[in-house]
C-alpha cells in the first residue's frame, strides 16, 4: 500500500510534495517534471507503472529562470519533490582573509591526480577514489577545511589554481582558467549539501551520469544503499556534442598557436570533467542500464563494469496507442512531423531545409514541428528564419508542445533529423499508432526501422534511415514513402509488428521490477540516514 506523504499536495500547490522518507529517489538532471521530452515521458511512465512504490524526485537544474512551470502532473505515488539549481547566482559572500588548510588541499590534489591518471584496475582505483572522497566530503561542510569559502577565497586555493595553470593549461589566459575552474567545480559543493540533507531512501535511481550521477555516487557512499543508473543517451557523448557546438567556451590562442588537430584546452577540460563524473557513477552503480547494445558496449568502453550492464529497451503503452489507428483517414496524410524539442541536437534546420525539396515535388506536403521552443530560444528563432527565407512560412508549422494522441492520426510520417538519439520513444509510439518513421542513422534508429535480429529484420522496414545533416537524402526518402502507398502500408505493417513483438511497456516494467525488487530487498523495510561524520575543526 502507498503510504501518505508527510506533507500532501494542496489545491494551491499540487507540486508541494514533502515526505520523511521514500522507497526510490529518482535523481533527475534537466528533465522531469520541468522539461518535456522523451526522457521525461519515460520517467512519468516508470513512476505510473509502479504505483506500489513511493517515489521521491530530486530535480537538478542549471538556474531557476531556465525553467518554467512543471510540464507534467505528478502521480499520486510521488511523495517528495525537491529542486536544486547548481548554477544559480547567489549573494556574494563576505570575503575573509584565509590561509587555508594545506593538508586538505593536498588531499584534493591527490583526488585530481587520481582522475587525471586512471589506473589499469578500475575497480581497485574506485575503492581508492571512494576512500579519498569519504575523507574529503566531511571537509566540504560549512565551516570545515574545504568548505565553499575555502575553495573560493583561501590563499591555498589561489596557490593551487596557479600551480595547476602553470603545469597543465595550454591557454594563455589565466583569468579564463580561473573562472572556468570555479564555474566547473562550484556545483560539487551544492551537490554535497544536497546529499547531506536528502531524506532517507531505500535506493537511488539516477537517469544519467553527469551531475545527477555524481549525486548518486555521493548518496551511495553515504548510505550504502543501492544505486541504479539508466542512460537513455550516453551523457558524456551528448555533453561533448554540446561542448563542441558551444560558443561560450573561450580559445585565446593566436593564429600561430592554434593547431586544428587539437581540442581547445577549456573544451578538453570540460570533457575530462564530465568523463570523470561519469566513470565515478559507473563504478558506484549496482546496475547499469542501456537502451540497446551499442550503448551498452560504449558504457563498457567508458569504464562501466561489464558484469553490471544490461539492456532494457523502452516500451510503449500499446493498448492506448493502438486505438489511434482507427482514427486514421483512408488517405495517407501528406504531413511530416518532427516531434521533439527545438534544439540543436535535434537538427531541426536540416528538417526545414529538406522541406524545400519535398514541397517542390509534392505541393500538398506540410511539415509540423511539435515541441517546445523555450530551451534554446536563439536556435528556435534561427529555425523560424530559415523557414521564412526558404519561402516555407505556410508549409512549416511550429506547433509547440502537443499531445501524441492528438497528433498521430493526422500525420503520415514521424521524422527525426537528430545528430544524436538513444532509443527514441517517438518512433515506437508512431509505429504503435500506425505511422512509419524516417530517421537519421544515430543511436538505435536503424535497429528500430530495419530490425535487430534476423527474426526482427524479417518483419520488414518500418520506414527509412538517412545520414546526418543530409537534407536532400531526407527529402528523397520522405517522398519515396509518402508518394508510394504500397511501400508506406508495408512500412506501417512492419512497424506495428515490431513494436508489438519487442517494445511493449509490460516487457520494460518486468525488467525494472526485477531491478527494483533487488535494490529494495537489499535495503530492508526502513530507510535510514547514514550521514558522514564531520570532524571537529581546530
mmCIF file with all atom_site columns, N, CA and C in Angstrom, residues 363-391:
data_model
loop_
_atom_site.group_PDB
_atom_site.id
_atom_site.type_symbol
_atom_site.label_atom_id
_atom_site.label_alt_id
_atom_site.label_comp_id
_atom_site.label_asym_id
_atom_site.label_entity_id
_atom_site.label_seq_id
_atom_site.pdbx_PDB_ins_code
_atom_site.Cartn_x
_atom_site.Cartn_y
_atom_site.Cartn_z
_atom_site.occupancy
_atom_site.B_iso_or_equiv
_atom_site.pdbx_formal_charge
_atom_site.auth_seq_id
_atom_site.auth_comp_id
_atom_site.auth_asym_id
_atom_site.auth_atom_id
_atom_site.pdbx_PDB_model_num
ATOM 1  N N  . UNK A 1 363 ? 3.472  19.404 -53.587 1.00 0.00 ? 363 UNK A N  1
ATOM 2  C CA . UNK A 1 363 ? 2.985  20.688 -53.057 1.00 0.00 ? 363 UNK A CA 1
ATOM 3  C C  . UNK A 1 363 ? 2.006  20.567 -51.890 1.00 0.00 ? 363 UNK A C  1
ATOM 4  N N  . UNK A 1 364 ? 1.304  19.435 -51.764 1.00 0.00 ? 364 UNK A N  1
ATOM 5  C CA . UNK A 1 364 ? 0.348  19.299 -50.657 1.00 0.00 ? 364 UNK A CA 1
ATOM 6  C C  . UNK A 1 364 ? 1.035  19.059 -49.311 1.00 0.00 ? 364 UNK A C  1
ATOM 7  N N  . UNK A 1 365 ? 2.327  18.720 -49.341 1.00 0.00 ? 365 UNK A N  1
ATOM 8  C CA . UNK A 1 365 ? 3.027  18.311 -48.119 1.00 0.00 ? 365 UNK A CA 1
ATOM 9  C C  . UNK A 1 365 ? 3.179  19.470 -47.136 1.00 0.00 ? 365 UNK A C  1
ATOM 10 N N  . UNK A 1 366 ? 3.145  19.127 -45.850 1.00 0.00 ? 366 UNK A N  1
ATOM 11 C CA . UNK A 1 366 ? 3.390  20.087 -44.781 1.00 0.00 ? 366 UNK A CA 1
ATOM 12 C C  . UNK A 1 366 ? 4.374  19.484 -43.784 1.00 0.00 ? 366 UNK A C  1
ATOM 13 N N  . UNK A 1 367 ? 5.098  20.365 -43.099 1.00 0.00 ? 367 UNK A N  1
ATOM 14 C CA . UNK A 1 367 ? 5.982  19.952 -42.011 1.00 0.00 ? 367 UNK A CA 1
ATOM 15 C C  . UNK A 1 367 ? 5.428  20.501 -40.712 1.00 0.00 ? 367 UNK A C  1
ATOM 16 N N  . UNK A 1 368 ? 5.259  19.624 -39.732 1.00 0.00 ? 368 UNK A N  1
ATOM 17 C CA . UNK A 1 368 ? 4.844  20.038 -38.404 1.00 0.00 ? 368 UNK A CA 1
ATOM 18 C C  . UNK A 1 368 ? 6.011  19.810 -37.441 1.00 0.00 ? 368 UNK A C  1
ATOM 19 N N  . UNK A 1 369 ? 6.321  20.828 -36.685 1.00 0.00 ? 369 UNK A N  1
ATOM 20 C CA . UNK A 1 369 ? 7.365  20.722 -35.666 1.00 0.00 ? 369 UNK A CA 1
ATOM 21 C C  . UNK A 1 369 ? 6.665  20.843 -34.318 1.00 0.00 ? 369 UNK A C  1
ATOM 22 N N  . UNK A 1 370 ? 6.542  19.711 -33.631 1.00 0.00 ? 370 UNK A N  1
ATOM 23 C CA . UNK A 1 370 ? 5.758  19.646 -32.395 1.00 0.00 ? 370 UNK A CA 1
ATOM 24 C C  . UNK A 1 370 ? 6.695  19.469 -31.204 1.00 0.00 ? 370 UNK A C  1
ATOM 25 N N  . UNK A 1 371 ? 7.026  20.580 -30.593 1.00 0.00 ? 371 UNK A N  1
ATOM 26 C CA . UNK A 1 371 ? 7.912  20.537 -29.438 1.00 0.00 ? 371 UNK A CA 1
ATOM 27 C C  . UNK A 1 371 ? 8.160  21.930 -28.905 1.00 0.00 ? 371 UNK A C  1
ATOM 28 N N  . UNK A 1 372 ? 8.558  22.036 -27.650 1.00 0.00 ? 372 UNK A N  1
ATOM 29 C CA . UNK A 1 372 ? 8.784  23.353 -27.037 1.00 0.00 ? 372 UNK A CA 1
ATOM 30 C C  . UNK A 1 372 ? 9.968  24.077 -27.655 1.00 0.00 ? 372 UNK A C  1
ATOM 31 N N  . UNK A 1 373 ? 9.899  25.410 -27.660 1.00 0.00 ? 373 UNK A N  1
ATOM 32 C CA . UNK A 1 373 ? 10.948 26.244 -28.238 1.00 0.00 ? 373 UNK A CA 1
ATOM 33 C C  . UNK A 1 373 ? 11.694 27.060 -27.191 1.00 0.00 ? 373 UNK A C  1
ATOM 34 N N  . UNK A 1 374 ? 11.381 26.865 -25.927 1.00 0.00 ? 374 UNK A N  1
ATOM 35 C CA . UNK A 1 374 ? 11.927 27.751 -24.895 1.00 0.00 ? 374 UNK A CA 1
ATOM 36 C C  . UNK A 1 374 ? 13.273 27.310 -24.338 1.00 0.00 ? 374 UNK A C  1
ATOM 37 N N  . UNK A 1 375 ? 13.758 26.118 -24.710 1.00 0.00 ? 375 UNK A N  1
ATOM 38 C CA . UNK A 1 375 ? 15.035 25.655 -24.167 1.00 0.00 ? 375 UNK A CA 1
ATOM 39 C C  . UNK A 1 375 ? 16.210 26.399 -24.797 1.00 0.00 ? 375 UNK A C  1
ATOM 40 N N  . UNK A 1 376 ? 16.125 26.687 -26.089 1.00 0.00 ? 376 UNK A N  1
ATOM 41 C CA . UNK A 1 376 ? 17.172 27.440 -26.791 1.00 0.00 ? 376 UNK A CA 1
ATOM 42 C C  . UNK A 1 376 ? 16.465 28.405 -27.739 1.00 0.00 ? 376 UNK A C  1
ATOM 43 N N  . UNK A 1 377 ? 16.081 29.553 -27.203 1.00 0.00 ? 377 UNK A N  1
ATOM 44 C CA . UNK A 1 377 ? 15.269 30.499 -27.972 1.00 0.00 ? 377 UNK A CA 1
ATOM 45 C C  . UNK A 1 377 ? 16.005 31.037 -29.191 1.00 0.00 ? 377 UNK A C  1
ATOM 46 N N  . UNK A 1 378 ? 17.316 31.218 -29.078 1.00 0.00 ? 378 UNK A N  1
ATOM 47 C CA . UNK A 1 378 ? 18.092 31.726 -30.216 1.00 0.00 ? 378 UNK A CA 1
ATOM 48 C C  . UNK A 1 378 ? 18.058 30.724 -31.373 1.00 0.00 ? 378 UNK A C  1
ATOM 49 N N  . UNK A 1 379 ? 18.231 29.448 -31.052 1.00 0.00 ? 379 UNK A N  1
ATOM 50 C CA . UNK A 1 379 ? 18.174 28.414 -32.095 1.00 0.00 ? 379 UNK A CA 1
ATOM 51 C C  . UNK A 1 379 ? 16.780 28.341 -32.710 1.00 0.00 ? 379 UNK A C  1
ATOM 52 N N  . UNK A 1 380 ? 15.749 28.425 -31.871 1.00 0.00 ? 380 UNK A N  1
ATOM 53 C CA . UNK A 1 380 ? 14.381 28.393 -32.385 1.00 0.00 ? 380 UNK A CA 1
ATOM 54 C C  . UNK A 1 380 ? 14.132 29.559 -33.341 1.00 0.00 ? 380 UNK A C  1
ATOM 55 N N  . UNK A 1 381 ? 14.649 30.736 -32.987 1.00 0.00 ? 381 UNK A N  1
ATOM 56 C CA . UNK A 1 381 ? 14.489 31.907 -33.860 1.00 0.00 ? 381 UNK A CA 1
ATOM 57 C C  . UNK A 1 381 ? 15.191 31.680 -35.199 1.00 0.00 ? 381 UNK A C  1
ATOM 58 N N  . UNK A 1 382 ? 16.347 31.038 -35.171 1.00 0.00 ? 382 UNK A N  1
ATOM 59 C CA . UNK A 1 382 ? 17.069 30.741 -36.410 1.00 0.00 ? 382 UNK A CA 1
ATOM 60 C C  . UNK A 1 382 ? 16.262 29.768 -37.274 1.00 0.00 ? 382 UNK A C  1
ATOM 61 N N  . UNK A 1 383 ? 15.600 28.815 -36.644 1.00 0.00 ? 383 UNK A N  1
ATOM 62 C CA . UNK A 1 383 ? 14.774 27.859 -37.395 1.00 0.00 ? 383 UNK A CA 1
ATOM 63 C C  . UNK A 1 383 ? 13.609 28.574 -38.076 1.00 0.00 ? 383 UNK A C  1
ATOM 64 N N  . UNK A 1 384 ? 12.959 29.476 -37.362 1.00 0.00 ? 384 UNK A N  1
ATOM 65 C CA . UNK A 1 384 ? 11.880 30.268 -37.962 1.00 0.00 ? 384 UNK A CA 1
ATOM 66 C C  . UNK A 1 384 ? 12.417 31.083 -39.141 1.00 0.00 ? 384 UNK A C  1
ATOM 67 N N  . UNK A 1 385 ? 13.598 31.664 -38.975 1.00 0.00 ? 385 UNK A N  1
ATOM 68 C CA . UNK A 1 385 ? 14.176 32.499 -40.028 1.00 0.00 ? 385 UNK A CA 1
ATOM 69 C C  . UNK A 1 385 ? 14.495 31.675 -41.276 1.00 0.00 ? 385 UNK A C  1
ATOM 70 N N  . UNK A 1 386 ? 14.986 30.447 -41.091 1.00 0.00 ? 386 UNK A N  1
ATOM 71 C CA . UNK A 1 386 ? 15.280 29.579 -42.236 1.00 0.00 ? 386 UNK A CA 1
ATOM 72 C C  . UNK A 1 386 ? 13.994 29.234 -42.983 1.00 0.00 ? 386 UNK A C  1
ATOM 73 N N  . UNK A 1 387 ? 12.955 28.906 -42.244 1.00 0.00 ? 387 UNK A N  1
ATOM 74 C CA . UNK A 1 387 ? 11.675 28.600 -42.889 1.00 0.00 ? 387 UNK A CA 1
ATOM 75 C C  . UNK A 1 387 ? 11.159 29.802 -43.687 1.00 0.00 ? 387 UNK A C  1
ATOM 76 N N  . UNK A 1 388 ? 11.266 30.985 -43.105 1.00 0.00 ? 388 UNK A N  1
ATOM 77 C CA . UNK A 1 388 ? 10.837 32.191 -43.810 1.00 0.00 ? 388 UNK A CA 1
ATOM 78 C C  . UNK A 1 388 ? 11.696 32.434 -45.042 1.00 0.00 ? 388 UNK A C  1
ATOM 79 N N  . UNK A 1 389 ? 13.011 32.268 -44.890 1.00 0.00 ? 389 UNK A N  1
ATOM 80 C CA . UNK A 1 389 ? 13.925 32.518 -46.004 1.00 0.00 ? 389 UNK A CA 1
ATOM 81 C C  . UNK A 1 389 ? 13.736 31.560 -47.164 1.00 0.00 ? 389 UNK A C  1
ATOM 82 N N  . UNK A 1 390 ? 13.301 30.359 -46.871 1.00 0.00 ? 390 UNK A N  1
ATOM 83 C CA . UNK A 1 390 ? 13.066 29.365 -47.925 1.00 0.00 ? 390 UNK A CA 1
ATOM 84 C C  . UNK A 1 390 ? 11.648 29.440 -48.492 1.00 0.00 ? 390 UNK A C  1
ATOM 85 N N  . UNK A 1 391 ? 10.882 30.426 -48.044 1.00 0.00 ? 391 UNK A N  1
ATOM 86 C CA . UNK A 1 391 ? 9.515  30.578 -48.545 1.00 0.00 ? 391 UNK A CA 1
ATOM 87 C C  . UNK A 1 391 ? 8.582  29.482 -48.051 1.00 0.00 ? 391 UNK A C  1
#
